[in-house]
mmCIF file of C-alpha atoms in Angstrom:
data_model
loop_
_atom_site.group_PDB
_atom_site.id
_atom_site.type_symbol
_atom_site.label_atom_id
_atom_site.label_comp_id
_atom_site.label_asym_id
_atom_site.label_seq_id
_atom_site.Cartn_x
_atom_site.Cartn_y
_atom_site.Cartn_z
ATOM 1 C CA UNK Q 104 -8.881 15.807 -7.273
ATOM 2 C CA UNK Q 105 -5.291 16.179 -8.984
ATOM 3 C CA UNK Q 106 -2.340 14.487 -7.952
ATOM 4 C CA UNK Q 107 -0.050 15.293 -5.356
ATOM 5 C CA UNK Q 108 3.899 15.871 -4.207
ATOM 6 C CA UNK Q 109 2.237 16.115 -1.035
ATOM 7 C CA UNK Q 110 1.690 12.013 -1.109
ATOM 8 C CA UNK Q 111 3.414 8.894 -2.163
ATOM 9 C CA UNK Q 112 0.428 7.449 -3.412
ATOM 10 C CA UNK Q 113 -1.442 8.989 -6.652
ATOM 11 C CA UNK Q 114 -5.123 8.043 -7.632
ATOM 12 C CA UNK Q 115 -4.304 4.325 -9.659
ATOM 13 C CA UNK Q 116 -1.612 3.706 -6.932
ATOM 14 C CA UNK Q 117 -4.886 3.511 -4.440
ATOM 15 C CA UNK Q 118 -6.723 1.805 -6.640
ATOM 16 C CA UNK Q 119 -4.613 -1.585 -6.276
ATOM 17 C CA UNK Q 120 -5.642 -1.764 -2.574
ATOM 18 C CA UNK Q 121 -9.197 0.477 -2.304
ATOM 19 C CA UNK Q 122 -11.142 -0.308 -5.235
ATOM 20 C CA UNK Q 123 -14.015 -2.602 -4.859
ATOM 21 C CA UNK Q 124 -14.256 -2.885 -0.911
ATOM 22 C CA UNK Q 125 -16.760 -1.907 1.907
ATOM 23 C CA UNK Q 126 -14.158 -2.124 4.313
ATOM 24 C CA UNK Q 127 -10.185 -1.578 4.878
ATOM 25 C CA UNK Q 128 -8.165 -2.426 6.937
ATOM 26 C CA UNK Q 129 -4.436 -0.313 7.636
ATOM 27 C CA UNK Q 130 -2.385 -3.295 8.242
ATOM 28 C CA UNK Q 131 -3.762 -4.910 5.096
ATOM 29 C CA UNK Q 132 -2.668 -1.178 3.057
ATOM 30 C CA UNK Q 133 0.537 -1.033 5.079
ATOM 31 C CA UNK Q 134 2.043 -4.309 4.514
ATOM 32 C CA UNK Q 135 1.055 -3.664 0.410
ATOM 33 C CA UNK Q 136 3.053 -0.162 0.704
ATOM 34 C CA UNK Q 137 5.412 -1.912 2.005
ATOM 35 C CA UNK Q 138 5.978 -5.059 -0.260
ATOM 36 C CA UNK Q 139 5.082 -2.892 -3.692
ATOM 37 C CA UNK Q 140 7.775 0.185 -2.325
ATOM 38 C CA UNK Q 141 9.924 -2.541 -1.163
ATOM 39 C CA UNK Q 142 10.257 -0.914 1.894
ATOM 40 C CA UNK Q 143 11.949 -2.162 5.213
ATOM 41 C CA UNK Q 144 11.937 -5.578 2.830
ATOM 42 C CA UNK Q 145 14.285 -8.252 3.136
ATOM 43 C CA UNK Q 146 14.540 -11.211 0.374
ATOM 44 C CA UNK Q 147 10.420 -10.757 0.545
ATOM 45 C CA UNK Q 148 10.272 -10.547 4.173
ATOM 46 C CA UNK Q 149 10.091 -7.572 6.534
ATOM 47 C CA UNK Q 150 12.980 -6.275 8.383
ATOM 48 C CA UNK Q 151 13.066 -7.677 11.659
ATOM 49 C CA UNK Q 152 10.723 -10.556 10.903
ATOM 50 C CA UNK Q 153 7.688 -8.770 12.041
ATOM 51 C CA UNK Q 154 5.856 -6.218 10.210
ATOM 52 C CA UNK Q 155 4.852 -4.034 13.144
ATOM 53 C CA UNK Q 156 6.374 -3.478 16.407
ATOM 54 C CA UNK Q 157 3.277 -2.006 18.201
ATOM 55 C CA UNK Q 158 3.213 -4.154 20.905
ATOM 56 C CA UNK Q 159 6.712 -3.238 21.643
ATOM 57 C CA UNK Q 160 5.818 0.730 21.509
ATOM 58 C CA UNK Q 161 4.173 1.228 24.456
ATOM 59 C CA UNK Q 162 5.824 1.822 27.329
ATOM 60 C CA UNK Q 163 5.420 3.439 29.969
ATOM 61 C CA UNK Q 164 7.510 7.161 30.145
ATOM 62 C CA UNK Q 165 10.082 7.220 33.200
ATOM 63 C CA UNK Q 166 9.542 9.860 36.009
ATOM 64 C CA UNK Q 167 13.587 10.127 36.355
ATOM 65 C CA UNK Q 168 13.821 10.617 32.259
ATOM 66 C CA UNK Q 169 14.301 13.753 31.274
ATOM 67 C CA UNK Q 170 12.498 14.760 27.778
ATOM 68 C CA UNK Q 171 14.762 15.686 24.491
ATOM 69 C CA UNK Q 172 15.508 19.694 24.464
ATOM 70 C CA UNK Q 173 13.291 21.202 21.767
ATOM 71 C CA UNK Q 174 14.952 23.858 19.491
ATOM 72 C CA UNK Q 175 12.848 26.002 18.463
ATOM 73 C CA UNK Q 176 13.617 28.126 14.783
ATOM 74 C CA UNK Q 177 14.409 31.426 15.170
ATOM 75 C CA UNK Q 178 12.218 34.794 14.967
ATOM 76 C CA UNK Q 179 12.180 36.146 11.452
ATOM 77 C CA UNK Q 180 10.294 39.255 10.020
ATOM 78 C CA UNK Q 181 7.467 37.209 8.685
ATOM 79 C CA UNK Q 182 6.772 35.648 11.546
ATOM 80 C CA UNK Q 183 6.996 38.797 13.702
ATOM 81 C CA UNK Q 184 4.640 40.428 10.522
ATOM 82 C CA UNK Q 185 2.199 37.434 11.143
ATOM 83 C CA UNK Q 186 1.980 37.719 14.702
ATOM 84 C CA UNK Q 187 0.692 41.227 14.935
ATOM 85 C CA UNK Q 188 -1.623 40.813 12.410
ATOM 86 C CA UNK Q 189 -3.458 37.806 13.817
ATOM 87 C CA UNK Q 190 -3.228 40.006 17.270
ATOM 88 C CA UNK Q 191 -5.014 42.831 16.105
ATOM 89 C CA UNK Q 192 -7.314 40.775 13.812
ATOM 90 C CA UNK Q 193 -8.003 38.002 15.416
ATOM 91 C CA UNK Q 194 -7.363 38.611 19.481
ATOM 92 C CA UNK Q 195 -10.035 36.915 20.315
ATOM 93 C CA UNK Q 196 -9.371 33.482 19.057
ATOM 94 C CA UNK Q 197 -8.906 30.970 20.881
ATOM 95 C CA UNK Q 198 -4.893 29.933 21.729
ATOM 96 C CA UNK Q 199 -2.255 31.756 22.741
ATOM 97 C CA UNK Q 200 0.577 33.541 20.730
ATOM 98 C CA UNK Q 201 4.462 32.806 21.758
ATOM 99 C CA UNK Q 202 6.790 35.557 20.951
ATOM 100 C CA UNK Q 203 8.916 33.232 19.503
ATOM 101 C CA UNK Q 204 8.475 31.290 16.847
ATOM 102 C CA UNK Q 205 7.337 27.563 17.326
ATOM 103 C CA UNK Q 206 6.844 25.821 13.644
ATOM 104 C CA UNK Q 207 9.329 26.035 10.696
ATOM 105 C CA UNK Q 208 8.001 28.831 7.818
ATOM 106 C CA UNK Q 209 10.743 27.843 5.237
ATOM 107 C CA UNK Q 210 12.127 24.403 3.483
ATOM 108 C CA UNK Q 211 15.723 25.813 5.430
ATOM 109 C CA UNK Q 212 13.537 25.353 8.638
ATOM 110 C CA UNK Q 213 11.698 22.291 8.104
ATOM 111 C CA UNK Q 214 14.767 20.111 7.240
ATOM 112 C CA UNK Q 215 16.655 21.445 10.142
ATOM 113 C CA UNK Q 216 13.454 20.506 12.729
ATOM 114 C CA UNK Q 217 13.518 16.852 10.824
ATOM 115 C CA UNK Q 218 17.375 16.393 11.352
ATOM 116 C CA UNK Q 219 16.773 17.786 14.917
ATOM 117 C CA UNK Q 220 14.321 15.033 15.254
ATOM 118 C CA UNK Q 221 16.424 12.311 14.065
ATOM 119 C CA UNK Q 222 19.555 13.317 15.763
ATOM 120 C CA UNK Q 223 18.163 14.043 19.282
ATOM 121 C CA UNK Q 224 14.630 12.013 19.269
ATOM 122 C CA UNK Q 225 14.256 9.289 16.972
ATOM 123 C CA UNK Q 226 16.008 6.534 19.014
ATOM 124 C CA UNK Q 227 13.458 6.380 21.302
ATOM 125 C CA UNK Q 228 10.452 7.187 19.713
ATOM 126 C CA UNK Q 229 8.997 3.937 18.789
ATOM 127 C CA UNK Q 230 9.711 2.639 22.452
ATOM 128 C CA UNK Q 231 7.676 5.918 24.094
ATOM 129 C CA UNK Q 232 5.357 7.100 20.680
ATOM 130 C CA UNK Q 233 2.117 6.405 22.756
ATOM 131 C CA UNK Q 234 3.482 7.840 26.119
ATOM 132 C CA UNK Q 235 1.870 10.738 27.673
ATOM 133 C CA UNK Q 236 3.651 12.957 29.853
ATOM 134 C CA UNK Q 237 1.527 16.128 31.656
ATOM 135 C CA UNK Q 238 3.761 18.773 31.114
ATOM 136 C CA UNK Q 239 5.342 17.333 27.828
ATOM 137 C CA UNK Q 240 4.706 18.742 24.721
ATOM 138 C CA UNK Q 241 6.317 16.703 21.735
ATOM 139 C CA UNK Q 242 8.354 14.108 24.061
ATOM 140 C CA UNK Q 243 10.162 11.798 21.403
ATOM 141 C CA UNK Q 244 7.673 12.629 18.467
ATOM 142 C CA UNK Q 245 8.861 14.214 14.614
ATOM 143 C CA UNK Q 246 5.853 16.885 15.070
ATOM 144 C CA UNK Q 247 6.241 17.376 10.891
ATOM 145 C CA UNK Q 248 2.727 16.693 10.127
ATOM 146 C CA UNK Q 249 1.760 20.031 9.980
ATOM 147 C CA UNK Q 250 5.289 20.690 7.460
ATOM 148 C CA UNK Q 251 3.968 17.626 4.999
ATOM 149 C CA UNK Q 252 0.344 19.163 5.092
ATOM 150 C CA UNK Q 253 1.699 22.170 4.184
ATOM 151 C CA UNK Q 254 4.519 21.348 1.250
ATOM 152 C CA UNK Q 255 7.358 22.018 3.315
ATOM 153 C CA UNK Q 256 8.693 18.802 3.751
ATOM 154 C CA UNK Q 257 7.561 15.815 1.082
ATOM 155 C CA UNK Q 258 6.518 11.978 2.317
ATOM 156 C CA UNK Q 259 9.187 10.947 -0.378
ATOM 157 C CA UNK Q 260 11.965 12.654 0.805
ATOM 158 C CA UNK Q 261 11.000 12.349 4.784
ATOM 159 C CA UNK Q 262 11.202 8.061 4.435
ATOM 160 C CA UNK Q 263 14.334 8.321 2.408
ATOM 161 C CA UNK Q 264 15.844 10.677 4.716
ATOM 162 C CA UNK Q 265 14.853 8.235 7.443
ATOM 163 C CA UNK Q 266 15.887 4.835 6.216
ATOM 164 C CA UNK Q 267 19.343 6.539 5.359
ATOM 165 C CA UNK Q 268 19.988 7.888 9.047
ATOM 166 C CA UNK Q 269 18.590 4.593 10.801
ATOM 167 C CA UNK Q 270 20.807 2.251 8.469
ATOM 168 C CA UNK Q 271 23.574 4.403 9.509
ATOM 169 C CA UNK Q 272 23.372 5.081 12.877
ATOM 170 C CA UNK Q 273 21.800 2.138 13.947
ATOM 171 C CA UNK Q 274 18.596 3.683 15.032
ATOM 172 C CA UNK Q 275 16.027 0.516 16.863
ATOM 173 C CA UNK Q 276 13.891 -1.184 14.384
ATOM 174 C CA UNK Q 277 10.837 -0.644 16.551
ATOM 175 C CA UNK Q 278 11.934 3.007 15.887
ATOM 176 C CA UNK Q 279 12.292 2.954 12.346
ATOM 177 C CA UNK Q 280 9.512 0.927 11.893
ATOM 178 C CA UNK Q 281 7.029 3.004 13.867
ATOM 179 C CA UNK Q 282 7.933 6.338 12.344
ATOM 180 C CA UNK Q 283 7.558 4.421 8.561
ATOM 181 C CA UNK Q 284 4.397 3.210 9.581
ATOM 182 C CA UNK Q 285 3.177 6.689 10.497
ATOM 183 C CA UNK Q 286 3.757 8.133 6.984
ATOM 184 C CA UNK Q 287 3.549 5.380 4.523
ATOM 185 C CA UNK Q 288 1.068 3.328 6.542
ATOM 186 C CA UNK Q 289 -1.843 5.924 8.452
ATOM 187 C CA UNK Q 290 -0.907 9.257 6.533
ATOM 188 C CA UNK Q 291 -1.282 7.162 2.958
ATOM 189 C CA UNK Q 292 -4.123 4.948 4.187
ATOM 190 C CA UNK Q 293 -6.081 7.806 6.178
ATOM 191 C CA UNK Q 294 -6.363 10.149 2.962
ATOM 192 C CA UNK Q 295 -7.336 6.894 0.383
ATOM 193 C CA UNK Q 296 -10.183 6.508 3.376
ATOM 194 C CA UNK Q 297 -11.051 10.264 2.389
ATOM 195 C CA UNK Q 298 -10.911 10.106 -1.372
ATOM 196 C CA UNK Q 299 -12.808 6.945 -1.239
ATOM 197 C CA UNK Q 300 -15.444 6.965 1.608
ATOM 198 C CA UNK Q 301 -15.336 10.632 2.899
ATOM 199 C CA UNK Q 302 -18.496 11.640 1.907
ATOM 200 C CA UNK Q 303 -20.428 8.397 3.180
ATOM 201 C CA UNK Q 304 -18.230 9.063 6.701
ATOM 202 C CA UNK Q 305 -19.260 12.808 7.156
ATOM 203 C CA UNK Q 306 -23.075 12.071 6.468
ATOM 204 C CA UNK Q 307 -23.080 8.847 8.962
ATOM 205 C CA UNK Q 308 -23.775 9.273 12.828
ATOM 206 C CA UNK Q 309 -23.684 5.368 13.511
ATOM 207 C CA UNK Q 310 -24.145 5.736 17.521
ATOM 208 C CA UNK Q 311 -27.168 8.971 17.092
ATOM 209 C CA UNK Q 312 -24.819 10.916 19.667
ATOM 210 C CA UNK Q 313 -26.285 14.281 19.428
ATOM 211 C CA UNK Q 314 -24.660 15.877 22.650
ATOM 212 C CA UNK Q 315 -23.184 19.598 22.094
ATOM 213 C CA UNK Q 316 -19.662 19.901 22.298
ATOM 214 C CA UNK Q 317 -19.185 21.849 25.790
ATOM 215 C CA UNK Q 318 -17.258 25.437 25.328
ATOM 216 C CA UNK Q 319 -15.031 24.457 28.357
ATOM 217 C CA UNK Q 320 -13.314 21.998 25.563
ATOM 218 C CA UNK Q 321 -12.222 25.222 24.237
ATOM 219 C CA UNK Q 322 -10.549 26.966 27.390
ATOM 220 C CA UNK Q 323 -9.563 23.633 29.333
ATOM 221 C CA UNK Q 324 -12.176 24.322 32.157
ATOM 222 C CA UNK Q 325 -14.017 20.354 31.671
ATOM 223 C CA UNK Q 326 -12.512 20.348 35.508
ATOM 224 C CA UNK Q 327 -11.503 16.548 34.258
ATOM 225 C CA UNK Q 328 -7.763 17.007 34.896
ATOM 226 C CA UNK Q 329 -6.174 14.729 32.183
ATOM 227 C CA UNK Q 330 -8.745 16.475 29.894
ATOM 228 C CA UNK Q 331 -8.008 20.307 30.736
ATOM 229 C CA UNK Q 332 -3.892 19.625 31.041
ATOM 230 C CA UNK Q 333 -4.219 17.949 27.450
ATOM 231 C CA UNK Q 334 -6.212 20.597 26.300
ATOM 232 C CA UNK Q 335 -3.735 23.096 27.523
ATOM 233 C CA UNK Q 336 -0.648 22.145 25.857
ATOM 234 C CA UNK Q 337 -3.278 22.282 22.717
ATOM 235 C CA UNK Q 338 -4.051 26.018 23.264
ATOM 236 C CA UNK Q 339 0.244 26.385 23.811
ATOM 237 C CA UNK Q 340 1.110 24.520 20.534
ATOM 238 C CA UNK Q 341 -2.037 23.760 18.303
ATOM 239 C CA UNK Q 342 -0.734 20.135 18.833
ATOM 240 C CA UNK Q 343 -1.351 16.704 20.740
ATOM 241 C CA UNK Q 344 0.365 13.613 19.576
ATOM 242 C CA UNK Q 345 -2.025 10.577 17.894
ATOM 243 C CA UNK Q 346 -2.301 9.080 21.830
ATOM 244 C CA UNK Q 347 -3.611 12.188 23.260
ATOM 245 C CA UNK Q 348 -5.898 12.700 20.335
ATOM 246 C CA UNK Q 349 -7.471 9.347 20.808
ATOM 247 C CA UNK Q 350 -7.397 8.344 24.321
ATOM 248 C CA UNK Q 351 -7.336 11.514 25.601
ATOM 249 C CA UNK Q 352 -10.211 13.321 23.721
ATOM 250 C CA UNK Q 353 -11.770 10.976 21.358
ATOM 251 C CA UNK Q 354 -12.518 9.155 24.386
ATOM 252 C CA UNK Q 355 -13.812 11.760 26.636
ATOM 253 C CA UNK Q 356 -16.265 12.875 23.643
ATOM 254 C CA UNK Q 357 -17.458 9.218 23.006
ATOM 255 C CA UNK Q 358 -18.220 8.597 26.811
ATOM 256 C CA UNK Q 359 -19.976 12.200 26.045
ATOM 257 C CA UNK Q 360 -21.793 11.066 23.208
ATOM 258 C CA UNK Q 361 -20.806 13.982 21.833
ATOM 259 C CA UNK Q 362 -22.081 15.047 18.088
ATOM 260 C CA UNK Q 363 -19.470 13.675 15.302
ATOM 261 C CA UNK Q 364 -20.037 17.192 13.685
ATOM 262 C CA UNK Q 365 -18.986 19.021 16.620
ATOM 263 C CA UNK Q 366 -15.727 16.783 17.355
ATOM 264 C CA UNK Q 367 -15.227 17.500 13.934
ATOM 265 C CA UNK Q 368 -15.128 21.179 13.989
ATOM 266 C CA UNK Q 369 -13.296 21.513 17.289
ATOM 267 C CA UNK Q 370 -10.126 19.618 15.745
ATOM 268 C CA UNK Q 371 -10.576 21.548 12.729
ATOM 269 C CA UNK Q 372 -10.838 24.810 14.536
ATOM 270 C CA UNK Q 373 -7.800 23.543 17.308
ATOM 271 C CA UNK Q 374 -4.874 21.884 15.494
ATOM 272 C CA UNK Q 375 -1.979 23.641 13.496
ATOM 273 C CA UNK Q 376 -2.458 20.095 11.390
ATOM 274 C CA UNK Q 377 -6.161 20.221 10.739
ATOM 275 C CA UNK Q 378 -7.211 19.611 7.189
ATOM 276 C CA UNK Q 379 -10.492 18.208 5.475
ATOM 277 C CA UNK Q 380 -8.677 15.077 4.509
ATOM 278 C CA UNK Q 381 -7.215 14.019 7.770
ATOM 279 C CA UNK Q 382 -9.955 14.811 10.150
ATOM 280 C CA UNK Q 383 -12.748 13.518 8.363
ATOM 281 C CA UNK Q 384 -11.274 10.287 8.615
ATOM 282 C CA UNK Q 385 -9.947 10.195 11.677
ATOM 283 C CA UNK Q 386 -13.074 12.002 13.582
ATOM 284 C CA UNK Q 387 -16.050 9.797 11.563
ATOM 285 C CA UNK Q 388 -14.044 6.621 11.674
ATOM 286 C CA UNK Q 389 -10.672 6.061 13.454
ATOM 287 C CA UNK Q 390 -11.966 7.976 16.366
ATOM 288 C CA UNK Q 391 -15.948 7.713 17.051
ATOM 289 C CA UNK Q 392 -16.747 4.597 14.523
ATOM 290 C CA UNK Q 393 -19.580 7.111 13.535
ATOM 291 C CA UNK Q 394 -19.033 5.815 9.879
ATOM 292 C CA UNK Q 395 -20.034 2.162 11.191
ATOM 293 C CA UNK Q 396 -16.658 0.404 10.630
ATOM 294 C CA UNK Q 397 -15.680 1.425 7.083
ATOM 295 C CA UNK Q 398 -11.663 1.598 8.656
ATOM 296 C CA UNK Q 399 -11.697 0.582 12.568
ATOM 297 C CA UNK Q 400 -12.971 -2.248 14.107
ATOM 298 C CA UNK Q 401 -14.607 -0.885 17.329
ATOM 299 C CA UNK Q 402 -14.763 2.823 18.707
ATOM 300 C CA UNK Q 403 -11.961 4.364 21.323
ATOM 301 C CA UNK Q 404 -13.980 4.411 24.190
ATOM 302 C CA UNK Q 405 -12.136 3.096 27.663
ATOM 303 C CA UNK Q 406 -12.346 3.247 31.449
ATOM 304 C CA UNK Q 407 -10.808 6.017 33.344
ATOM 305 C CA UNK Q 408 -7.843 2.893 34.862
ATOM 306 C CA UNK Q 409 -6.597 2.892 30.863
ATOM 307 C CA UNK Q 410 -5.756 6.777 31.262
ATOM 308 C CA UNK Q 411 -4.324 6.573 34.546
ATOM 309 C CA UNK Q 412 -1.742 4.150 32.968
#
C-alpha cells in the first residue's frame, strides 16, 4: 500500500497513534491530529476550549426552515457520453439516472461545489449535521466525500480552504469544528482502522447474525416508512449523510440481524462514495460492532422513539 495525496496521513504518520494497540479510539486519534497539525490550537489548547462540539450538533431541523438551494454543475459532453452508455449497458441497475448532472467530473467543478458549500451551507452545518429531513437530500452537509475518494478535491487543501473562510467570515466554531473533525478526525482515523485491522474486521461476525439482506432494501419497498423514504433519496443521489447511514440503516439491519457481508455489499453496491477502505470499517465496526469493539464501544442499535426524534 503506497502513499497517498488522497490523505493527510502517510504510513509512519499512523504509526505514532496505531501501532501496538487492540483497540482505538477516534477522539484519542483526533485530538493527536489535532495537537501534532496544530490544528484549531490555541497556546496548546483547542479553539473554543473544548475539543468537540457534538453535543452542541444536534438539533433538531425546523419545519418553517427552508433548506440551502443546491446548484447543481452543468451538463457537459462527458457526462451526457456517460449517461447513455450506462443506459444501454447497464439499464437494469439499480438507481435512477437524472438528465442533469448531479456530482462535479472536473477539479473546475469540485472547487466550485466546495465554495458553494461554504458560502451558502457551512454556517449551519455543525448546528443541523445529524438532522434528518424526509424530503431533504444534502440539507447543510459538504457532500465532497465522493470528490476526495476520487482525487478531485485533496484533504490538504479542503481544511486549509476551510480554516481560511471560517477565520474570515466568522463561520460558528461548532461549525468549523464539526466539518474538521469529519476529515482530519473519522476520514483519517476510519482508513488507519482499514490499513491496520481490516482484514481481522471483514473475517469477524461478533453477534453470528446470519439473516439475508431483503431485496426490498434495494427498491425501498421494506414498507418501514423512515426506511423506504431514506432509501429513496439513496436510489435519487447514491447518497445519505453519516446520520441516515447509521441510525437509519445500520440500525434497521442490526434489529434485522442482518449478515455483516450482506450490509457490506449493499453500501458497496448503493453509494456514489463506496470504497473498500471506508466501508469495511464503517460496516464491521462503526456500524454493526461485528469486529467486537476494535473502534466503537457498543453497536447502533435503538428504539423506534430515537428515529421519530
Amino acid at each position: 500500500i503506497l502513499d497517498s495525496p488522497l490523505f493527510l496521513n502517510t504510513k509512519d504518520d499512523l504509526k505514532e497513534y496505531f501501532d501496538g494497540k487492540k483497540s482505538y479510539h477516534q477522539t484519542d486519534f483526533y485530538k493527536q491530529q489535532r495537537m501534532s497539525r496544530n490544528i484549531l490550537m490555541k497556546a496548546g489548547k483547542p479553539l473554543g476550549g473544548k475539543w468537540t462540539y457534538d453535543t452542541e450538533n444536534r438539533k433538531k431541523y425546523p419545519k418553517n426552515k427552508k433548506a440551502p438551494s443546491i446548484h447543481f454543475p452543468e451538463n457537459n459532453q462527458y457526462y451526457e457520453e456517460a449517461r447513455k452508455y450506462t443506459e444501454k449497458n447497464f439499464g437494469e441497475n439499480y438507481g435512477n439516472l437524472t438528465s442533469y448532472q448531479l456530482y462535479p467530473i472536473t477539479f473546475q467543478e469540485a472547487e466550485k461545489w466546495f465554495d458553494q458549500f461554504m458560502e451558502l451551507r457551512f454556517s449551519d452545518f455543525g448546528v443541523y449535521e445529524d438532522s434528518i429531513v424526509e424530503r431533504e437530500h444534502f440539507l447543510h452537509h459538504s457532500v465532497i466525500s465522493p470528490l476526495l475518494n476520487i482525487g478531485l478535491l485533496s484533504p490538504e487543501n479542503v481544511l486549509k480552504e476551510a480554516i481560511d473562510y471560517a477565520e474570515e467570515y466568522k463561520i460558528p466554531v461548532n461549525s468549523l469544528e464539526g466539518f474538521v473533525r469529519q476529515i482530519l478526525g473519522w476520514r483519517e482515523f476510519v482508513r488507519g482502522i482499514y490499513l491496520y485491522e481490516g482484514t481481522f474486521q471483514r473475517n469477524k461476525n461478533y453477534w453470528k447474525h446470519h439473516n439475508p439482506l431483503p431485496t426490498s432494501f434495494y427498491t425501498g419497498k421494506t414498507e418501514i416508512k423512515p426506511i423506504d423514504s431514506t432509501i429513496s433519496k439513496v436510489l435519487q443521489t447514491g447518497y445519505a449523510h453519516h446520520i441516515e447511514r447509521l441510525m437509519i440503516f445500520a440500525n434497521f439491519m442490526n434489529l434485522l440481524k442482518l449478515n455483516p457481508d450482506d450490509v457490506y455489499q449493499w453500501f458497496m453496491e448503493m453509494f456514489i462514495d463506496s470504497y473498500d477502505w471506508v466501508m469495511v470499517p464503517n460496516v464491521y465496526g462503526m456500524s454493526s460492532f461485528s469486529d467486537g469493539g476494535k473502534m466503537s464501544t457498543n453497536r447502533t442499535s435503538a428504539e423506534a422513539i430515537i428515529l421519530k426524534k
